[in-house]
Amino acid sequence: MLPCEGTYFLLADYSAISDLDDVTFCRWLTEHAGVAAIPLSVFCADPFPHKLIRLCFAKQESTLQATAERLCRL
């Protein structure tokens, strides 16, 4: 996770667990782990070489806990 201030989103680097591009990884994450994420490349006009996704944490505590458990299993 990267530091964030003044937002309800975290940026997470997933390069240690996958070589997929961010759009494909976000789709995989939703289908296989039940966690929705936003690929950062959709906000860029130029090619996006980074392995970063955006996660919203404006959720109930129980939802965040369940999501953390799912992500830790990856």
PDB file of C-alpha atoms in Angstrom:
ATOM      1  CA  MET A   1       0.000   0.000   0.000  1.00  0.00           C
ATOM      2  CA  LEU A   2       1.177   3.493  -0.783  1.00  0.00           C
ATOM      3  CA  PRO A   3       0.603   6.435   1.578  1.00  0.00           C
ATOM      4  CA  CYS A   4      -2.563   8.432   0.930  1.00  0.00           C
ATOM      5  CA  GLU A   5      -3.969  11.636   2.391  1.00  0.00           C
ATOM      6  CA  GLY A   6      -7.273  13.406   1.899  1.00  0.00           C
ATOM      7  CA  THR A   7      -8.918  10.598  -0.028  1.00  0.00           C
ATOM      8  CA  TYR A   8     -11.008   7.468   0.400  1.00  0.00           C
ATOM      9  CA  PHE A   9      -8.714   5.437  -1.851  1.00  0.00           C
ATOM     10  CA  LEU A  10      -5.493   3.499  -1.363  1.00  0.00           C
ATOM     11  CA  LEU A  11      -3.039   2.671  -4.093  1.00  0.00           C
ATOM     12  CA  ALA A  12      -1.671  -0.843  -3.943  1.00  0.00           C
ATOM     13  CA  ASP A  13       1.298  -2.241  -5.836  1.00  0.00           C
ATOM     14  CA  TYR A  14       0.483  -5.796  -6.944  1.00  0.00           C
ATOM     15  CA  SER A  15       3.743  -6.487  -8.825  1.00  0.00           C
ATOM     16  CA  ALA A  16       4.845  -9.094  -6.278  1.00  0.00           C
ATOM     17  CA  ILE A  17       1.804 -11.302  -6.945  1.00  0.00           C
ATOM     18  CA  SER A  18       1.016 -10.899 -10.660  1.00  0.00           C
ATOM     19  CA  ASP A  19       2.430  -9.910 -14.047  1.00  0.00           C
ATOM     20  CA  LEU A  20      -1.032  -9.122 -15.450  1.00  0.00           C
ATOM     21  CA  ASP A  21      -1.810  -5.611 -16.678  1.00  0.00           C
ATOM     22  CA  ASP A  22      -3.908  -3.602 -14.233  1.00  0.00           C
ATOM     23  CA  VAL A  23      -7.232  -3.972 -16.081  1.00  0.00           C
ATOM     24  CA  THR A  24      -6.870  -7.742 -16.329  1.00  0.00           C
ATOM     25  CA  PHE A  25      -5.667  -7.996 -12.737  1.00  0.00           C
ATOM     26  CA  CYS A  26      -8.642  -5.993 -11.433  1.00  0.00           C
ATOM     27  CA  ARG A  27     -11.008  -8.285 -13.325  1.00  0.00           C
ATOM     28  CA  TRP A  28      -9.197 -11.348 -11.949  1.00  0.00           C
ATOM     29  CA  LEU A  29      -9.252  -9.924  -8.408  1.00  0.00           C
ATOM     30  CA  THR A  30     -13.013  -9.382  -8.582  1.00  0.00           C
ATOM     31  CA  GLU A  31     -13.738 -12.826 -10.036  1.00  0.00           C
ATOM     32  CA  HIS A  32     -11.339 -14.885  -7.900  1.00  0.00           C
ATOM     33  CA  ALA A  33     -11.013 -12.998  -4.628  1.00  0.00           C
ATOM     34  CA  GLY A  34     -14.301 -11.090  -4.496  1.00  0.00           C
ATOM     35  CA  VAL A  35     -12.487  -7.760  -4.157  1.00  0.00           C
ATOM     36  CA  ALA A  36     -13.296  -4.870  -6.488  1.00  0.00           C
ATOM     37  CA  ALA A  37     -10.468  -2.547  -7.522  1.00  0.00           C
ATOM     38  CA  ILE A  38      -9.993   0.217 -10.069  1.00  0.00           C
ATOM     39  CA  PRO A  39      -7.147  -0.010 -12.598  1.00  0.00           C
ATOM     40  CA  LEU A  40      -5.138   3.225 -12.663  1.00  0.00           C
ATOM     41  CA  SER A  41      -4.505   3.007 -16.396  1.00  0.00           C
ATOM     42  CA  VAL A  42      -8.092   4.090 -17.101  1.00  0.00           C
ATOM     43  CA  PHE A  43      -7.121   7.561 -15.853  1.00  0.00           C
ATOM     44  CA  CYS A  44      -4.111   7.871 -18.202  1.00  0.00           C
ATOM     45  CA  ALA A  45      -3.834   8.637 -21.902  1.00  0.00           C
ATOM     46  CA  ASP A  46      -0.288   7.284 -22.193  1.00  0.00           C
ATOM     47  CA  PRO A  47       0.741   3.654 -21.666  1.00  0.00           C
ATOM     48  CA  PHE A  48       0.760   2.831 -17.969  1.00  0.00           C
ATOM     49  CA  PRO A  49       3.675   0.510 -17.074  1.00  0.00           C
ATOM     50  CA  HIS A  50       3.026   0.391 -13.310  1.00  0.00           C
ATOM     51  CA  LYS A  51       1.399  -2.454 -11.402  1.00  0.00           C
ATOM     52  CA  LEU A  52      -0.912  -0.274  -9.279  1.00  0.00           C
ATOM     53  CA  ILE A  53      -4.580  -0.564  -8.435  1.00  0.00           C
ATOM     54  CA  ARG A  54      -6.946   1.702  -6.540  1.00  0.00           C
ATOM     55  CA  LEU A  55      -8.965   0.397  -3.580  1.00  0.00           C
ATOM     56  CA  CYS A  56     -11.769   2.344  -1.905  1.00  0.00           C
ATOM     57  CA  PHE A  57     -11.823   2.198   1.892  1.00  0.00           C
ATOM     58  CA  ALA A  58     -15.025   4.207   2.460  1.00  0.00           C
ATOM     59  CA  LYS A  59     -16.721   1.043   3.664  1.00  0.00           C
ATOM     60  CA  GLN A  60     -18.089  -0.459   6.853  1.00  0.00           C
ATOM     61  CA  GLU A  61     -15.506  -1.947   9.206  1.00  0.00           C
ATOM     62  CA  SER A  62     -16.825  -5.487   8.615  1.00  0.00           C
ATOM     63  CA  THR A  63     -16.427  -5.068   4.852  1.00  0.00           C
ATOM     64  CA  LEU A  64     -12.865  -3.817   5.248  1.00  0.00           C
ATOM     65  CA  GLN A  65     -11.985  -6.725   7.528  1.00  0.00           C
ATOM     66  CA  ALA A  66     -13.397  -9.297   5.087  1.00  0.00           C
ATOM     67  CA  THR A  67     -11.538  -7.634   2.219  1.00  0.00           C
ATOM     68  CA  ALA A  68      -8.260  -7.614   4.147  1.00  0.00           C
ATOM     69  CA  GLU A  69      -8.633 -11.331   4.853  1.00  0.00           C
ATOM     70  CA  ARG A  70      -9.250 -12.051   1.159  1.00  0.00           C
ATOM     71  CA  LEU A  71      -6.263  -9.966   0.091  1.00  0.00           C
ATOM     72  CA  CYS A  72      -3.975 -11.630   2.637  1.00  0.00           C
ATOM     73  CA  ARG A  73      -4.790 -15.019   1.103  1.00  0.00           C
ATOM     74  CA  LEU A  74      -3.278 -13.892  -2.201  1.00  0.00           C
TER      75      LEU A  74
END
